[in-house]
mmCIF file of C-alpha atoms in Angstrom:
data_model
loop_
_atom_site.group_PDB
_atom_site.id
_atom_site.type_symbol
_atom_site.label_atom_id
_atom_site.label_comp_id
_atom_site.label_asym_id
_atom_site.label_seq_id
_atom_site.Cartn_x
_atom_site.Cartn_y
_atom_site.Cartn_z
ATOM 1 C CA VAL X 1 0.115 0.114 -0.003
ATOM 2 C CA LEU X 2 2.624 2.578 0.886
ATOM 3 C CA SER X 3 6.455 2.098 0.540
ATOM 4 C CA GLU X 4 8.706 1.470 3.438
ATOM 5 C CA THR X 5 10.458 4.689 3.456
ATOM 6 C CA ASP X 6 7.159 6.579 3.517
ATOM 7 C CA ILE X 7 5.743 4.548 6.488
ATOM 8 C CA LYS X 8 9.212 5.499 8.237
ATOM 9 C CA ASN X 9 8.631 9.218 7.357
ATOM 10 C CA ILE X 10 5.086 9.352 8.426
ATOM 11 C CA PHE X 11 5.518 7.400 11.688
ATOM 12 C CA SER X 12 8.966 8.898 12.629
ATOM 13 C CA GLU X 13 10.140 8.212 16.040
ATOM 14 C CA ILE X 14 6.960 6.691 16.891
ATOM 15 C CA GLU X 15 8.785 3.101 17.531
ATOM 16 C CA PHE X 16 11.453 4.933 20.036
ATOM 17 C CA ILE X 17 8.579 6.727 21.797
ATOM 18 C CA TYR X 18 6.655 3.605 22.674
ATOM 19 C CA GLN X 19 10.087 1.771 23.862
ATOM 20 C CA ILE X 20 10.720 4.405 26.237
ATOM 21 C CA ASN X 21 7.106 4.370 27.769
ATOM 22 C CA SER X 22 7.354 0.679 27.791
ATOM 23 C CA ASP X 23 10.803 0.571 29.617
ATOM 24 C CA PHE X 24 9.427 3.096 32.098
ATOM 25 C CA LEU X 25 6.283 1.350 32.785
ATOM 26 C CA ARG X 26 8.154 -1.984 33.169
ATOM 27 C CA GLN X 27 10.908 -0.259 35.766
ATOM 28 C CA LEU X 28 7.825 1.327 37.490
ATOM 29 C CA GLU X 29 5.799 -2.172 37.965
ATOM 30 C CA ILE X 30 9.270 -3.499 39.709
ATOM 31 C CA ARG X 31 9.513 -0.719 41.878
ATOM 32 C CA LEU X 32 5.581 -0.907 42.961
ATOM 33 C CA SER X 33 6.050 -4.837 43.479
ATOM 34 C CA THR X 34 8.007 -4.121 46.545
ATOM 35 C CA TRP X 35 7.069 -0.835 47.569
ATOM 36 C CA SER X 36 8.019 0.708 51.150
ATOM 37 C CA ILE X 37 8.003 4.148 52.607
ATOM 38 C CA TYR X 38 11.338 4.178 51.603
ATOM 39 C CA SER X 39 10.921 3.375 47.939
ATOM 40 C CA LEU X 40 12.249 5.747 45.367
ATOM 41 C CA ILE X 41 10.779 6.576 41.918
ATOM 42 C CA GLY X 42 12.343 10.092 41.339
ATOM 43 C CA ASP X 43 15.475 8.902 39.523
ATOM 44 C CA LEU X 44 12.965 7.213 36.964
ATOM 45 C CA LEU X 45 11.084 10.165 36.434
ATOM 46 C CA LEU X 46 14.533 12.184 35.883
ATOM 47 C CA SER X 47 16.109 9.655 33.709
ATOM 48 C CA LEU X 48 12.679 9.681 31.553
ATOM 49 C CA SER X 49 13.129 13.487 31.370
ATOM 50 C CA LYS X 50 16.214 13.258 29.818
ATOM 51 C CA ILE X 51 15.060 11.169 26.863
ATOM 52 C CA LEU X 52 11.916 13.136 26.312
ATOM 53 C CA ASN X 53 13.655 15.030 23.290
ATOM 54 C CA SER X 54 12.866 12.144 20.788
ATOM 55 C CA TYR X 55 9.122 13.842 21.476
ATOM 56 C CA SER X 56 10.667 16.867 19.878
ATOM 57 C CA LEU X 57 12.188 15.135 16.935
ATOM 58 C CA TYR X 58 8.576 13.346 16.496
ATOM 59 C CA ILE X 59 6.587 16.304 16.533
ATOM 60 C CA ASN X 60 8.999 18.373 14.232
ATOM 61 C CA ASN X 61 8.642 15.316 11.577
ATOM 62 C CA TYR X 62 4.707 16.027 11.819
ATOM 63 C CA GLN X 63 4.537 18.229 8.635
ATOM 64 C CA THR X 64 6.590 15.472 6.627
ATOM 65 C CA SER X 65 4.002 13.282 7.710
ATOM 66 C CA LEU X 66 0.925 15.238 6.614
ATOM 67 C CA THR X 67 2.801 16.061 3.254
ATOM 68 C CA ILE X 68 3.264 12.278 2.282
ATOM 69 C CA LEU X 69 -0.565 11.441 3.428
ATOM 70 C CA ALA X 70 -1.695 14.623 1.130
ATOM 71 C CA LYS X 71 0.096 12.957 -1.653
ATOM 72 C CA GLN X 72 -1.977 9.545 -1.022
ATOM 73 C CA LYS X 73 -5.398 10.857 -1.570
ATOM 74 C CA SER X 74 -5.575 9.325 -5.079
ATOM 75 C CA ASN X 75 -4.081 6.045 -3.639
ATOM 76 C CA SER X 76 -7.329 3.933 -3.887
ATOM 77 C CA GLU X 77 -5.869 1.048 -1.891
ATOM 78 C CA TRP X 78 -4.384 3.060 0.894
ATOM 79 C CA ILE X 79 -7.438 4.967 1.358
ATOM 80 C CA ARG X 80 -9.466 1.618 1.367
ATOM 81 C CA PHE X 81 -7.116 0.622 3.935
ATOM 82 C CA LEU X 82 -7.634 3.862 6.266
ATOM 83 C CA ASN X 83 -11.561 3.474 6.242
ATOM 84 C CA GLU X 84 -11.481 -0.009 7.132
ATOM 85 C CA CYS X 85 -8.940 0.762 9.794
ATOM 86 C CA TYR X 86 -11.252 4.118 10.875
ATOM 87 C CA SER X 87 -14.317 1.345 11.302
ATOM 88 C CA LYS X 88 -12.349 -0.298 14.283
ATOM 89 C CA PRO X 89 -13.611 1.038 17.712
ATOM 90 C CA GLU X 90 -9.938 1.380 18.884
ATOM 91 C CA CYS X 91 -9.732 4.143 16.645
ATOM 92 C CA GLN X 92 -12.281 6.290 18.464
ATOM 93 C CA ASN X 93 -13.686 8.237 15.421
ATOM 94 C CA CYS X 94 -10.244 9.413 14.952
ATOM 95 C CA ASP X 95 -8.362 9.956 11.906
ATOM 96 C CA LEU X 96 -4.494 9.353 11.164
ATOM 97 C CA SER X 97 -3.818 12.961 11.544
ATOM 98 C CA ASP X 98 -5.135 13.016 14.736
ATOM 99 C CA LEU X 99 -4.005 9.926 16.081
ATOM 100 C CA LEU X 100 -0.536 11.011 15.241
ATOM 101 C CA ILE X 101 -0.672 13.830 17.417
ATOM 102 C CA GLU X 102 -1.696 11.157 20.556
ATOM 103 C CA PRO X 103 1.823 10.218 21.837
ATOM 104 C CA ILE X 104 2.382 13.957 22.473
ATOM 105 C CA GLN X 105 -0.387 14.032 25.039
ATOM 106 C CA ARG X 106 1.815 11.535 27.044
ATOM 107 C CA VAL X 107 4.065 14.318 28.057
ATOM 108 C CA PRO X 108 1.624 16.347 30.045
ATOM 109 C CA ARG X 109 0.577 13.364 32.170
ATOM 110 C CA TYR X 110 3.970 12.867 33.393
ATOM 111 C CA VAL X 111 3.874 16.209 34.374
ATOM 112 C CA MET X 112 1.050 15.306 36.584
ATOM 113 C CA LEU X 113 2.349 12.090 37.596
ATOM 114 C CA ALA X 114 5.493 14.158 39.012
ATOM 115 C CA ARG X 115 3.474 16.603 40.668
ATOM 116 C CA ASP X 116 1.269 14.025 42.198
ATOM 117 C CA CYS X 117 4.368 12.644 43.712
ATOM 118 C CA ILE X 118 5.658 15.871 45.070
ATOM 119 C CA VAL X 119 2.241 16.443 47.081
ATOM 120 C CA PHE X 120 2.369 13.198 48.564
ATOM 121 C CA THR X 121 5.950 12.889 49.307
ATOM 122 C CA PRO X 122 7.508 14.655 52.537
ATOM 123 C CA ALA X 123 10.014 17.168 52.111
ATOM 124 C CA ASN X 124 12.508 15.401 54.064
ATOM 125 C CA HIS X 125 12.254 12.171 52.170
ATOM 126 C CA PRO X 126 15.027 11.095 49.970
ATOM 127 C CA ASP X 127 13.322 10.948 46.842
ATOM 128 C CA TYR X 128 11.952 14.785 47.128
ATOM 129 C CA PRO X 129 15.064 16.429 45.599
ATOM 130 C CA ASN X 130 15.024 14.379 42.462
ATOM 131 C CA LEU X 131 11.071 14.600 42.270
ATOM 132 C CA GLN X 132 11.233 18.356 41.816
ATOM 133 C CA LEU X 133 14.314 18.058 39.742
ATOM 134 C CA ALA X 134 12.325 15.852 37.090
ATOM 135 C CA LEU X 135 8.927 17.935 37.429
ATOM 136 C CA THR X 136 11.121 20.982 36.150
ATOM 137 C CA LYS X 137 12.625 19.186 33.410
ATOM 138 C CA ILE X 138 9.438 17.347 32.268
ATOM 139 C CA LYS X 139 7.638 20.805 32.711
ATOM 140 C CA ASP X 140 9.962 22.642 30.686
ATOM 141 C CA CYS X 141 9.809 19.805 27.837
ATOM 142 C CA ALA X 142 6.172 19.734 27.684
ATOM 143 C CA GLN X 143 5.848 23.809 27.368
ATOM 144 C CA GLU X 144 8.073 23.350 24.388
ATOM 145 C CA LEU X 145 6.062 20.510 22.943
ATOM 146 C CA ASN X 146 2.749 22.240 23.770
ATOM 147 C CA GLU X 147 3.589 25.016 21.252
ATOM 148 C CA LYS X 148 4.760 22.768 18.652
ATOM 149 C CA LYS X 149 1.578 20.533 19.191
ATOM 150 C CA ARG X 150 -0.483 23.353 18.505
ATOM 151 C CA HIS X 151 1.227 24.094 15.128
ATOM 152 C CA ALA X 152 0.747 20.565 14.648
ATOM 153 C CA GLU X 153 -2.827 20.827 14.802
ATOM 154 C CA ASP X 154 -3.428 23.656 12.485
ATOM 155 C CA SER X 155 -1.289 21.387 9.916
ATOM 156 C CA ALA X 156 -3.880 18.588 10.729
ATOM 157 C CA LYS X 157 -6.740 20.706 10.064
ATOM 158 C CA LEU X 158 -5.009 21.591 6.755
ATOM 159 C CA LEU X 159 -4.705 18.038 5.606
ATOM 160 C CA LYS X 160 -8.348 17.441 6.478
ATOM 161 C CA VAL X 161 -9.529 20.375 4.082
ATOM 162 C CA PHE X 162 -7.263 18.993 1.290
ATOM 163 C CA TYR X 163 -9.244 15.775 1.645
ATOM 164 C CA GLU X 164 -12.601 17.512 1.643
ATOM 165 C CA ILE X 165 -12.223 19.572 -1.449
ATOM 166 C CA TYR X 166 -12.607 18.519 -4.705
ATOM 167 C CA PRO X 167 -11.172 18.621 -7.409
ATOM 168 C CA GLU X 168 -7.714 18.127 -5.511
ATOM 169 C CA VAL X 169 -6.164 21.564 -5.036
ATOM 170 C CA LYS X 170 -2.241 20.684 -5.856
ATOM 171 C CA ASP X 171 0.115 22.237 -3.539
ATOM 172 C CA LEU X 172 -2.473 23.308 -1.006
ATOM 173 C CA VAL X 173 -0.344 21.241 1.912
ATOM 174 C CA THR X 174 3.032 23.046 2.129
ATOM 175 C CA PRO X 175 4.963 23.290 5.301
ATOM 176 C CA ARG X 176 4.652 27.217 5.756
ATOM 177 C CA ARG X 177 0.804 26.828 5.109
ATOM 178 C CA LYS X 178 -1.128 26.990 7.991
ATOM 179 C CA PHE X 179 -4.778 26.906 8.368
ATOM 180 C CA LEU X 180 -6.650 29.943 10.294
ATOM 181 C CA HIS X 181 -10.372 30.026 9.581
ATOM 182 C CA GLU X 182 -13.452 28.879 7.928
ATOM 183 C CA GLY X 183 -17.059 30.038 7.150
ATOM 184 C CA THR X 184 -19.940 31.027 4.721
ATOM 185 C CA LEU X 185 -19.301 34.362 3.191
ATOM 186 C CA PHE X 186 -21.581 36.477 0.940
ATOM 187 C CA PHE X 187 -20.293 38.591 -2.079
ATOM 188 C CA MET X 188 -22.012 40.675 -5.096
ATOM 189 C CA LYS X 189 -22.017 39.379 -8.503
ATOM 190 C CA ARG X 190 -21.187 41.827 -10.964
ATOM 191 C CA LYS X 191 -23.624 40.438 -13.770
ATOM 192 C CA LEU X 192 -27.094 41.349 -13.148
ATOM 193 C CA ASN X 193 -29.972 38.653 -13.589
ATOM 194 C CA ASN X 194 -32.496 39.311 -16.674
ATOM 195 C CA TYR X 195 -34.610 41.670 -14.313
ATOM 196 C CA GLY X 196 -31.700 43.929 -14.057
ATOM 197 C CA GLN X 197 -31.448 42.614 -10.190
ATOM 198 C CA ALA X 198 -28.030 42.270 -8.686
ATOM 199 C CA LEU X 199 -27.403 38.889 -7.496
ATOM 200 C CA LEU X 200 -25.841 37.843 -4.196
ATOM 201 C CA VAL X 201 -23.843 34.444 -4.019
ATOM 202 C CA GLN X 202 -23.126 32.187 -0.797
ATOM 203 C CA LYS X 203 -19.998 30.611 -1.032
ATOM 204 C CA TYR X 204 -17.923 28.542 1.752
ATOM 205 C CA PHE X 205 -14.300 30.002 2.212
ATOM 206 C CA PHE X 206 -11.097 28.219 3.819
ATOM 207 C CA LEU X 207 -8.541 31.023 5.047
ATOM 208 C CA PHE X 208 -4.945 30.169 5.591
ATOM 209 C CA ASN X 209 -2.127 32.103 6.534
ATOM 210 C CA ASP X 210 -1.134 32.888 2.782
ATOM 211 C CA VAL X 211 -4.162 32.293 0.569
ATOM 212 C CA LEU X 212 -8.348 32.467 0.573
ATOM 213 C CA LEU X 213 -10.176 29.470 -0.984
ATOM 214 C CA LYS X 214 -13.687 29.852 -2.549
ATOM 215 C CA THR X 215 -15.535 26.639 -2.429
ATOM 216 C CA SER X 216 -19.308 25.469 -2.565
ATOM 217 C CA PHE X 217 -20.595 22.841 -0.251
ATOM 218 C CA LYS X 218 -22.183 19.602 -2.015
ATOM 219 C CA LYS X 219 -24.598 17.895 0.426
ATOM 220 C CA LYS X 220 -24.948 14.596 -1.247
ATOM 221 C CA LEU X 221 -21.115 14.236 -1.675
ATOM 222 C CA GLN X 222 -20.459 15.987 1.552
ATOM 223 C CA LEU X 223 -17.377 17.445 0.188
ATOM 224 C CA TYR X 224 -16.549 21.050 -1.112
ATOM 225 C CA LYS X 225 -16.315 21.977 -4.724
ATOM 226 C CA PHE X 226 -13.077 24.131 -5.466
ATOM 227 C CA LYS X 227 -14.301 27.547 -7.084
ATOM 228 C CA ALA X 228 -11.258 29.851 -7.065
ATOM 229 C CA SER X 229 -8.203 30.699 -4.810
ATOM 230 C CA TYR X 230 -7.108 34.385 -3.806
ATOM 231 C CA SER X 231 -3.769 35.079 -3.159
ATOM 232 C CA LEU X 232 -3.589 37.542 -0.165
ATOM 233 C CA VAL X 233 0.199 38.692 -1.316
ATOM 234 C CA GLN X 234 -0.021 42.634 -1.204
ATOM 235 C CA ALA X 235 -3.644 42.450 -0.033
ATOM 236 C CA GLN X 236 -5.368 44.744 2.330
ATOM 237 C CA VAL X 237 -8.757 44.409 4.199
ATOM 238 C CA SER X 238 -10.996 46.985 5.727
ATOM 239 C CA SER X 239 -13.989 46.728 7.869
ATOM 240 C CA LEU X 240 -17.048 48.635 6.333
ATOM 241 C CA GLU X 241 -20.710 49.114 7.596
ATOM 242 C CA SER X 242 -22.427 46.556 9.605
ATOM 243 C CA ASP X 243 -21.364 42.906 8.366
ATOM 244 C CA ALA X 244 -19.572 43.851 5.226
ATOM 245 C CA PHE X 245 -15.915 43.765 4.701
ATOM 246 C CA LEU X 246 -13.726 44.960 1.843
ATOM 247 C CA ILE X 247 -10.565 42.930 0.573
ATOM 248 C CA LYS X 248 -8.272 44.398 -2.173
ATOM 249 C CA PHE X 249 -6.161 42.131 -3.735
ATOM 250 C CA LYS X 250 -3.075 42.266 -5.835
ATOM 251 C CA GLU X 251 -5.605 42.568 -9.122
ATOM 252 C CA LYS X 252 -9.225 42.981 -7.728
ATOM 253 C CA LYS X 253 -11.199 44.150 -5.042
ATOM 254 C CA LYS X 254 -14.213 42.314 -3.355
ATOM 255 C CA THR X 255 -16.796 43.113 -0.799
ATOM 256 C CA PHE X 256 -17.659 40.404 1.361
ATOM 257 C CA PHE X 257 -20.751 40.178 3.553
ATOM 258 C CA ALA X 258 -20.469 37.738 6.932
ATOM 259 C CA PRO X 259 -23.564 36.152 8.631
ATOM 260 C CA SER X 260 -23.348 38.207 11.593
ATOM 261 C CA VAL X 261 -21.195 41.523 12.812
ATOM 262 C CA GLU X 262 -19.217 39.314 15.059
ATOM 263 C CA ASP X 263 -18.252 36.805 12.448
ATOM 264 C CA LYS X 264 -17.317 39.800 10.130
ATOM 265 C CA GLU X 265 -15.003 41.040 13.079
ATOM 266 C CA ILE X 266 -13.421 37.476 13.506
ATOM 267 C CA TRP X 267 -12.969 37.141 9.687
ATOM 268 C CA VAL X 268 -11.051 40.426 9.732
ATOM 269 C CA LYS X 269 -9.162 39.694 12.413
ATOM 270 C CA HIS X 270 -7.965 36.383 10.771
ATOM 271 C CA LEU X 271 -7.357 38.125 7.404
ATOM 272 C CA ASN X 272 -4.780 40.747 9.030
ATOM 273 C CA THR X 273 -3.228 37.969 10.744
ATOM 274 C CA ALA X 274 -2.373 36.297 7.173
ATOM 275 C CA ILE X 275 -1.624 39.618 5.322
ATOM 276 C CA SER X 276 0.936 40.399 7.908
ATOM 277 C CA HIS X 277 2.312 36.870 7.537
ATOM 278 C CA VAL X 278 2.530 37.461 3.661
ATOM 279 C CA ALA X 279 4.272 40.395 4.185
ATOM 280 C CA HIS X 280 6.707 38.887 6.547
ATOM 281 C CA VAL X 281 7.613 36.220 4.209
ATOM 282 C CA GLN X 282 7.920 38.482 1.433
ATOM 283 C CA THR X 283 10.102 40.498 3.305
ATOM 284 C CA THR X 284 12.361 37.319 4.522
ATOM 285 C CA PHE X 285 12.325 34.977 1.455
ATOM 286 C CA GLY X 286 11.368 37.195 -1.265
ATOM 287 C CA PRO X 287 8.298 37.631 -3.381
ATOM 288 C CA SER X 288 5.585 34.717 -3.579
ATOM 289 C CA THR X 289 2.535 34.426 -5.011
ATOM 290 C CA VAL X 290 -0.305 31.617 -5.273
ATOM 291 C CA PRO X 291 -2.055 30.955 -8.484
ATOM 292 C CA GLU X 292 -5.801 31.914 -8.947
ATOM 293 C CA MET X 293 -7.763 28.944 -10.101
ATOM 294 C CA LYS X 294 -11.139 29.620 -11.153
ATOM 295 C CA THR X 295 -14.366 27.774 -12.462
ATOM 296 C CA THR X 296 -17.836 28.643 -13.163
ATOM 297 C CA TYR X 297 -20.724 27.075 -11.375
ATOM 298 C CA ARG X 298 -23.975 27.908 -10.174
ATOM 299 C CA ASN X 299 -24.591 28.197 -6.258
ATOM 300 C CA LEU X 300 -27.199 29.463 -3.877
ATOM 301 C CA LYS X 301 -28.202 33.070 -4.875
ATOM 302 C CA LEU X 302 -29.973 35.832 -3.093
ATOM 303 C CA VAL X 303 -32.130 37.923 -5.269
ATOM 304 C CA LEU X 304 -31.731 41.565 -4.081
ATOM 305 C CA ASN X 305 -33.977 44.669 -5.264
ATOM 306 C CA SER X 306 -34.710 48.060 -3.292
ATOM 307 C CA LYS X 307 -37.378 46.392 -1.176
ATOM 308 C CA GLU X 308 -36.248 43.122 0.151
ATOM 309 C CA GLY X 309 -33.805 39.976 -0.362
ATOM 310 C CA ILE X 310 -34.930 36.538 -0.804
ATOM 311 C CA TRP X 311 -33.135 33.347 -0.651
ATOM 312 C CA ILE X 312 -33.158 31.427 -3.894
ATOM 313 C CA SER X 313 -31.717 27.933 -3.176
ATOM 314 C CA ASP X 314 -31.278 24.872 -5.468
ATOM 315 C CA HIS X 315 -34.616 23.240 -4.784
ATOM 316 C CA GLY X 316 -36.545 26.603 -5.450
ATOM 317 C CA GLN X 317 -37.582 27.564 -1.755
ATOM 318 C CA GLU X 318 -37.475 30.914 -0.808
ATOM 319 C CA LYS X 319 -36.371 32.460 2.807
ATOM 320 C CA PRO X 320 -35.966 36.110 3.973
ATOM 321 C CA THR X 321 -32.590 37.386 4.337
ATOM 322 C CA THR X 322 -31.680 38.271 8.423
ATOM 323 C CA SER X 323 -28.731 40.366 7.877
ATOM 324 C CA PRO X 324 -29.426 44.001 8.781
ATOM 325 C CA LEU X 325 -27.182 45.129 6.141
ATOM 326 C CA LEU X 326 -28.320 42.894 3.052
ATOM 327 C CA LYS X 327 -31.936 43.659 4.330
ATOM 328 C CA LYS X 328 -31.654 47.533 3.122
ATOM 329 C CA PHE X 329 -29.309 46.925 0.155
ATOM 330 C CA SER X 330 -30.794 48.185 -3.064
ATOM 331 C CA LEU X 331 -29.069 48.155 -6.912
ATOM 332 C CA LYS X 332 -27.743 51.578 -6.692
ATOM 333 C CA ASN X 333 -25.036 50.500 -4.128
ATOM 334 C CA PHE X 334 -23.167 48.619 -6.661
#
């Protein structure tokens, strides 16, 4: 299904990490089998703290793992194998990208173990100094891993989006790209309908730290149809009245409408974060760009006139708009 090299690169130091934990458990069980008030375990925790750097090697490889997994999207035999695995109760409805993060959860548990041992150990006990030292070292390691774990979880979300979008968006999964936000947005089509009315289209957007993807959710497939990508190189975002905001891309500008004012503020915040990141990358590594890919498919539309807005769904159902700004929009505004 996969080559030995790919398997090694996906799972990285996992066998060594398993061995570390197995050895610690075995040594701990030996101590507990002959336990007395004079027994020591601080030395075991201290020895463990000195080899926890293998977790750093493991989490540093996480992006490589996701890149390899992304390349297997068209490997039907691999996908079939994964689905068989996911159906087993042991997976607990987690996919492989989630399971690969699980080993990192072990280190904070060692912090709790060391802390609990200190609580129940008298200060004059010979084990007390080693327990304190072990706690300090394991906490330092846990803090470092926690930040790396956060970045790993962002990367995992990127891979999930990659698998949920069709057709395949090539080069979406890259080491520097991070997922930031997603949600429904509306924008006005320039072309009027046969009645001279402006059409407001609903699409689902995925925001990353360098690009904005426009998609259309397909309920039957439970997937997102790719529509276009917008590079955030030299982009600017401005908050407008109510739930509207404007993005000035390098070669065009677009007004978007969020479902609420609160959603608008969240989008503007994340967009500013992404635009700042792109500017930093340009300054550090030189100019970069993301090719814009367009397709033309019809989706949910909102027909607007000077009196009211009406949802026209794919099934012909009509629903009034709830956006305070969209309700009062007229053709003269565009």
